[in-house]
Short mmCIF file of C-alpha atoms and ligand atoms in Angstrom, two decimals:
data_model
loop_
_atom_site.label_atom_id
_atom_site.label_comp_id
_atom_site.label_asym_id
_atom_site.label_seq_id
_atom_site.Cartn_x
_atom_site.Cartn_y
_atom_site.Cartn_z
CA MET A 1 179.84 142.41 12.88
CA SER A 2 181.14 145.43 14.72
CA LEU A 3 184.57 146.62 13.71
CA SER A 4 185.80 147.14 17.22
CA PRO A 5 189.59 147.63 17.45
CA SER A 6 189.72 145.00 20.21
CA ASP A 7 188.22 142.38 17.93
CA PRO A 8 191.18 140.24 16.80
CA ASN A 9 189.22 139.02 13.78
CA ALA A 10 188.27 142.52 12.66
CA SER A 11 191.04 142.73 10.11
CA LYS A 12 190.66 139.10 8.99
CA GLY A 13 187.04 139.46 8.00
CA GLY A 14 186.25 136.21 9.83
CA PRO A 15 183.34 135.60 12.19
CA ALA A 16 183.59 137.16 15.63
CA PRO A 17 184.54 134.37 18.02
CA ALA A 18 182.46 133.57 21.07
CA GLU A 19 183.91 134.44 24.46
CA PRO A 20 185.83 131.49 25.79
CA THR A 21 183.37 129.30 27.61
CA LEU A 22 184.18 127.39 30.77
CA ARG A 23 181.92 124.46 30.18
CA LYS A 24 182.88 121.33 28.32
CA PRO A 25 181.10 120.96 24.97
CA VAL A 26 177.64 119.45 25.34
CA THR A 27 177.35 116.13 23.52
CA ILE A 28 174.77 113.39 23.28
CA ARG A 29 176.57 111.74 26.19
CA THR A 30 176.15 114.89 28.29
CA LEU A 31 172.41 114.83 27.64
CA ARG A 32 172.15 111.11 28.42
CA ALA A 33 174.04 111.61 31.67
CA MET A 34 171.76 114.52 32.60
CA CYS A 35 168.71 112.36 31.94
CA LYS A 36 170.16 109.60 34.10
CA ARG A 37 170.66 112.07 36.94
CA GLY A 38 167.11 113.31 36.48
CA GLU A 39 168.29 116.77 35.33
CA ARG A 40 166.41 118.60 32.61
CA PHE A 41 168.18 120.41 29.79
CA ALA A 42 167.25 123.64 28.03
CA CYS A 43 166.98 124.05 24.29
CA LEU A 44 166.14 127.11 22.19
CA THR A 45 166.19 127.90 18.51
CA ALA A 46 168.68 130.35 17.01
CA TYR A 47 169.59 131.24 13.48
CA ASP A 48 172.72 133.39 13.78
CA ALA A 49 176.05 133.50 15.61
CA THR A 50 175.28 136.49 17.82
CA MET A 51 172.11 135.03 19.29
CA ALA A 52 173.83 131.66 19.67
CA ARG A 53 176.70 133.27 21.58
CA TRP A 54 174.31 134.79 24.10
CA LEU A 55 172.30 131.61 24.47
CA GLU A 56 175.48 129.69 25.23
CA ARG A 57 176.46 132.31 27.78
CA GLY A 58 173.03 131.75 29.30
CA GLY A 59 173.84 128.07 29.71
CA VAL A 60 171.41 126.59 27.17
CA GLU A 61 172.54 123.05 26.39
CA VAL A 62 171.01 122.61 22.90
CA ILE A 63 170.35 125.03 20.05
CA ILE A 64 168.08 123.95 17.22
CA VAL A 65 168.51 125.81 13.97
CA GLY A 66 164.90 125.15 13.11
CA ASP A 67 163.21 125.42 9.75
CA SER A 68 161.03 127.89 11.66
CA ALA A 69 163.66 130.26 10.21
CA ALA A 70 161.46 130.25 7.10
CA GLN A 71 158.85 132.12 9.14
CA VAL A 72 160.76 134.10 11.76
CA VAL A 73 163.78 135.03 9.62
CA LEU A 74 162.53 134.95 6.04
CA GLY A 75 158.96 136.09 6.72
CA LEU A 76 157.38 133.20 4.82
CA HIS A 77 154.06 131.66 5.84
CA ARG A 78 155.17 128.06 6.20
CA THR A 79 158.30 126.12 7.06
CA LEU A 80 157.99 124.22 3.77
CA ASP A 81 159.86 126.91 1.87
CA MET A 82 163.09 126.85 3.91
CA PRO A 83 166.04 126.77 1.48
CA LEU A 84 168.55 124.00 2.21
CA ASP A 85 171.70 126.04 1.52
CA LEU A 86 170.56 128.79 3.87
CA ALA A 87 169.66 126.26 6.60
CA ILE A 88 173.16 124.81 6.38
CA ALA A 89 174.81 128.25 6.43
CA MET A 90 172.75 129.29 9.45
CA THR A 91 173.62 126.08 11.28
CA ALA A 92 177.34 126.74 10.78
CA ALA A 93 176.90 130.33 11.97
CA VAL A 94 175.18 129.13 15.12
CA LYS A 95 177.89 126.56 15.86
CA ARG A 96 180.59 129.22 15.41
CA GLY A 97 178.72 131.40 17.87
CA ALA A 98 178.12 128.59 20.37
CA PRO A 99 180.97 126.09 20.05
CA ALA A 100 180.27 124.38 23.40
CA THR A 101 176.56 123.89 22.71
CA LEU A 102 175.00 120.89 20.99
CA VAL A 103 173.78 122.35 17.71
CA MET A 104 171.05 120.62 15.76
CA GLY A 105 170.47 121.31 12.07
CA ASP A 106 166.86 120.93 10.95
CA MET A 107 166.52 119.23 7.59
CA PRO A 108 164.07 121.22 5.43
CA PHE A 109 161.05 119.86 3.61
CA ALA A 110 161.88 117.61 0.62
CA THR A 111 165.58 117.35 1.44
CA TYR A 112 165.31 113.78 2.81
CA HIS A 113 162.02 112.46 1.40
CA GLU A 114 163.08 111.51 -2.11
CA SER A 115 165.42 108.65 -1.18
CA ASP A 116 167.70 107.52 1.59
CA GLU A 117 170.64 108.53 -0.62
CA GLN A 118 169.30 112.07 -0.84
CA ALA A 119 168.85 112.08 2.95
CA VAL A 120 172.42 110.93 3.59
CA ARG A 121 173.84 113.42 1.09
CA ASN A 122 172.01 116.39 2.60
CA ALA A 123 172.45 115.34 6.23
CA ALA A 124 176.18 114.96 5.55
CA ARG A 125 176.23 118.55 4.33
CA PHE A 126 174.70 119.64 7.66
CA MET A 127 177.49 117.75 9.47
CA THR A 128 180.39 119.03 7.32
CA GLU A 129 179.52 122.47 5.92
CA GLY A 130 176.96 123.13 8.64
CA LEU A 131 179.10 121.98 11.59
CA ALA A 132 175.99 120.33 13.05
CA ASP A 133 176.29 117.91 15.95
CA VAL A 134 172.92 116.30 15.19
CA VAL A 135 170.40 116.55 12.36
CA LYS A 136 166.68 116.66 12.99
CA LEU A 137 164.04 115.34 10.66
CA GLU A 138 160.28 115.12 10.95
CA GLY A 139 158.86 111.68 10.48
CA ASP A 140 156.52 108.87 11.33
CA ALA A 141 157.41 105.19 11.54
CA SER A 142 157.76 105.02 7.74
CA PHE A 143 160.95 107.12 8.06
CA ALA A 144 162.69 104.36 10.04
CA SER A 145 164.78 103.25 7.05
CA THR A 146 165.96 106.84 6.49
CA VAL A 147 166.97 107.16 10.14
CA ALA A 148 168.73 103.79 9.91
CA LYS A 149 170.68 104.87 6.80
CA LEU A 150 171.78 108.12 8.42
CA THR A 151 172.77 106.28 11.59
CA ARG A 152 174.74 103.77 9.55
CA ALA A 153 176.60 106.71 8.00
CA GLY A 154 177.49 107.97 11.48
CA ILE A 155 175.04 110.86 11.44
CA PRO A 156 173.24 111.35 14.76
CA VAL A 157 169.52 111.90 14.23
CA CYS A 158 166.85 113.57 16.32
CA ALA A 159 163.45 112.27 15.18
CA HIS A 160 160.65 114.85 15.38
CA VAL A 161 157.25 113.25 15.99
CA GLY A 162 153.78 114.43 16.91
CA CYS A 163 152.79 117.68 15.22
CA ARG A 164 154.95 117.86 12.09
CA PRO A 165 154.72 121.27 10.43
CA GLN A 166 156.26 119.96 7.20
CA THR A 167 153.05 117.98 6.59
CA VAL A 168 150.85 121.07 6.79
CA ALA A 169 149.93 120.93 3.09
CA LEU A 170 148.73 117.36 3.52
CA THR A 171 146.75 117.92 6.69
CA GLY A 172 145.29 121.24 5.56
CA GLY A 173 146.59 123.12 8.60
CA TYR A 174 148.36 122.59 11.88
CA ARG A 175 146.63 119.96 13.96
CA ILE A 176 147.31 118.57 17.41
CA PRO A 177 147.84 114.85 17.11
CA GLY A 178 147.11 112.38 19.88
CA ARG A 179 143.73 113.67 20.98
CA THR A 180 142.17 110.27 20.32
CA ALA A 181 143.47 106.98 21.70
CA ALA A 182 144.16 105.62 18.20
CA ASP A 183 146.04 108.74 17.19
CA ALA A 184 147.98 108.76 20.46
CA GLU A 185 149.02 105.15 19.85
CA ARG A 186 150.25 106.11 16.40
CA VAL A 187 152.46 108.92 17.73
CA VAL A 188 153.96 106.62 20.37
CA ALA A 189 154.54 103.91 17.74
CA ASP A 190 156.33 106.48 15.55
CA ALA A 191 158.65 107.43 18.40
CA VAL A 192 159.37 103.80 19.21
CA ALA A 193 160.09 102.88 15.57
CA LEU A 194 162.40 105.84 15.02
CA GLU A 195 164.34 105.19 18.22
CA LYS A 196 164.67 101.56 17.19
CA ALA A 197 166.03 102.72 13.82
CA GLY A 198 168.81 104.57 15.60
CA ALA A 199 167.57 108.05 16.57
CA VAL A 200 169.74 109.36 19.41
CA LEU A 201 167.20 111.99 20.41
CA LEU A 202 163.45 112.38 20.04
CA LEU A 203 161.49 115.62 19.81
CA VAL A 204 157.74 115.65 20.30
CA GLU A 205 155.67 118.66 19.30
CA GLY A 206 152.15 119.67 20.25
CA VAL A 207 150.64 116.62 21.93
CA PRO A 208 148.61 116.11 25.12
CA ASP A 209 150.56 115.19 28.27
CA GLU A 210 149.32 111.59 28.17
CA VAL A 211 151.05 111.02 24.83
CA THR A 212 154.32 112.45 26.14
CA ALA A 213 154.09 110.20 29.19
CA ALA A 214 153.53 107.16 26.99
CA ILE A 215 156.53 108.04 24.79
CA LEU A 216 158.69 108.40 27.91
CA ARG A 217 157.56 104.98 29.11
CA SER A 218 158.21 103.36 25.74
CA THR A 219 161.58 104.87 24.75
CA SER A 220 164.93 105.47 26.39
CA VAL A 221 166.68 108.28 24.48
CA PRO A 222 166.42 111.90 25.69
CA LEU A 223 163.07 113.42 24.72
CA ILE A 224 162.76 117.12 23.88
CA GLY A 225 159.31 118.65 24.03
CA ILE A 226 157.63 121.70 22.57
CA GLY A 227 154.03 122.20 23.56
CA ALA A 228 154.05 118.67 24.92
CA GLY A 229 153.86 119.19 28.68
CA THR A 230 156.54 119.32 31.32
CA ALA A 231 157.57 115.68 31.59
CA CYS A 232 160.13 115.73 28.75
CA HIS A 233 163.86 115.62 29.52
CA GLY A 234 164.43 118.84 27.59
CA GLN A 235 162.23 121.73 26.47
CA VAL A 236 162.57 123.94 23.41
CA LEU A 237 160.95 127.18 22.33
CA VAL A 238 161.42 129.35 19.27
CA ILE A 239 163.64 132.16 20.54
CA GLN A 240 161.37 134.89 19.15
CA ASP A 241 158.50 133.50 21.24
CA LEU A 242 160.64 133.55 24.40
CA LEU A 243 161.85 137.11 23.84
CA GLY A 244 158.46 138.63 23.11
CA LEU A 245 159.09 139.26 19.43
CA THR A 246 156.17 137.22 18.10
CA ASP A 247 152.85 139.01 17.54
CA ASP A 248 150.74 135.90 18.08
CA PRO A 249 152.77 133.27 19.94
CA PRO A 250 151.49 129.70 20.34
CA ARG A 251 149.53 129.00 23.55
CA PHE A 252 152.34 126.99 25.16
CA ALA A 253 154.98 129.72 24.71
CA GLU A 254 155.24 132.13 27.60
CA PRO A 255 157.53 135.08 26.75
CA LEU A 256 160.12 135.95 29.41
CA LEU A 257 160.90 139.34 27.90
CA ASN A 258 158.93 141.88 25.93
CA LEU A 259 161.71 142.87 23.54
CA GLY A 260 159.50 143.79 20.58
CA PRO A 261 158.28 147.11 21.98
CA GLN A 262 161.79 147.84 23.29
CA ILE A 263 163.24 147.37 19.82
CA ALA A 264 160.57 149.63 18.34
CA ALA A 265 161.34 152.25 21.00
CA ALA A 266 165.07 152.06 20.27
CA ALA A 267 164.37 152.44 16.53
CA ALA A 268 162.17 155.48 17.22
CA GLU A 269 164.86 157.02 19.44
CA TRP A 270 167.48 156.40 16.76
CA GLY A 271 165.25 158.18 14.25
CA ARG A 272 164.93 161.15 16.61
CA ARG A 273 168.69 161.27 17.08
CA VAL A 274 169.42 161.03 13.37
CA ARG A 275 166.99 163.83 12.64
CA SER A 276 168.53 166.04 15.34
CA GLY A 277 172.11 165.24 14.28
CA ASN A 278 172.97 163.84 17.69
CA ILE A 279 173.88 160.25 16.95
CA GLY A 280 176.12 159.60 19.98
CA GLY A 281 179.17 157.33 20.01
CA GLN A 282 182.70 158.41 19.20
CA ARG A 283 184.13 159.67 15.93
CA TYR A 284 187.24 158.79 14.05
CA VAL A 285 189.83 161.58 14.15
CA MET A 286 192.70 162.43 11.85
CA HIS A 287 196.25 162.20 13.14
CA GLU A 288 197.76 165.29 14.75
CA GLY A 289 198.20 168.11 12.22
CA GLU A 290 196.67 166.14 9.34
CA ALA A 291 193.38 168.03 9.33
CA ALA A 292 195.23 171.32 8.75
CA ARG A 293 197.30 169.69 6.04
CA PHE A 294 194.08 168.36 4.51
CA GLY A 295 192.75 171.92 4.41
CA ILE A 296 190.18 171.76 7.20
CA ARG A 297 190.51 173.98 10.25
CA GLY A 298 190.18 171.65 13.25
CA GLY A 299 187.57 172.43 15.87
CA SER A 300 185.48 174.95 13.97
CA GLY A 301 183.45 173.07 11.36
CA PRO A 302 180.09 171.39 11.84
CA GLU A 303 181.74 167.93 11.78
CA SER A 304 183.86 168.57 14.82
CA SER A 305 181.35 170.57 16.82
CA GLY A 306 178.60 167.93 16.63
CA ALA A 307 176.09 170.64 15.74
CA ALA A 308 172.91 169.56 14.01
CA THR A 309 173.47 171.05 10.59
CA PRO A 310 170.76 170.07 8.15
CA PRO A 311 172.10 168.16 5.17
CA GLY A 312 172.06 169.69 1.72
CA PRO A 313 169.69 168.32 -0.90
CA MET A 314 170.58 164.99 -2.54
CA GLY A 315 173.38 165.50 -5.02
CA SER A 316 174.35 168.81 -3.47
CA THR A 317 178.04 169.35 -2.88
CA GLU A 318 177.37 171.31 0.30
CA GLY A 319 176.17 168.75 2.83
CA PRO A 320 178.11 167.93 5.97
CA GLY A 321 181.02 165.64 5.28
CA LYS A 322 181.61 167.28 1.92
CA ALA A 323 182.85 170.56 3.34
O1 KIV B 401 161.71 124.55 13.29
C1 KIV B 401 161.70 124.60 14.52
O2 KIV B 401 161.91 125.65 15.13
C2 KIV B 401 161.41 123.38 15.22
C3 KIV B 401 161.16 123.46 16.68
C4 KIV B 401 160.30 122.36 17.13
C5 KIV B 401 162.42 123.48 17.44
O3 KIV B 401 161.40 122.34 14.64
#
């Protein structure tokens, strides 16, 4: 967080608030109404308040705090290793950054599989500590009782069907489901069963268009797609894929920016500036007359001239700033 003097929270140590937003908070009802009007809604992932703030300013209706954080934030190889406490903390950060956006917390692997009680306990943490509006879980039809228990507890659920990255250890790698008629029927049956159990949203990942079309024909809640064609009511991408920060993005993700090389260029420029002693920005100054009282002649030392004076060796008492 920048300690800008205009930031009213700077002295409180609290999170920087988002700019006031003019739109009413997006809710499940908003999404249903959009679907009824035939309007599509935009979803993206985010994992921190700053990114969330900018996505809300861009008008995105839904932010998913995906367990993809395990890969894009933590640098792990799979989503299976996403820690629950961190997922909850990130979800709260995103909601603080985007208070008028529908924020979905993604329940990590093994945080809802043990029992329905475990699922309710952990989903409730997403809703209370995590400020989530909806929780997402990956599942097939056998997860219907879990969805029903969460729904009974008043927890809105988005059921994630199709390609389910949390089953990667079982399937031996990411696979595209629904390429055969039998498999396609299974994915549609999963979506139908989970909606029937109470899911207020569905998300389908990585399936052929025909499967998406069949889900749309067989269900009535808003359907979010990722790599599932264009027919869905909403579309989501991992934000790093959209911004051009991913080295090898999935085939369905078309970056709209190429931020990676720009970040590397900014880092290189910063390095050049640091080495030349020309770091830009503005300095803090002592009150009138205090520098003289402090024993430093104002305006003549290396600190005030901005000159690139090489630092002394580590531990030396003669580097800049110690004069
Ligand atoms: O973890 C994730 O990013 C997801 C996407 C499908 C949104 O689940």
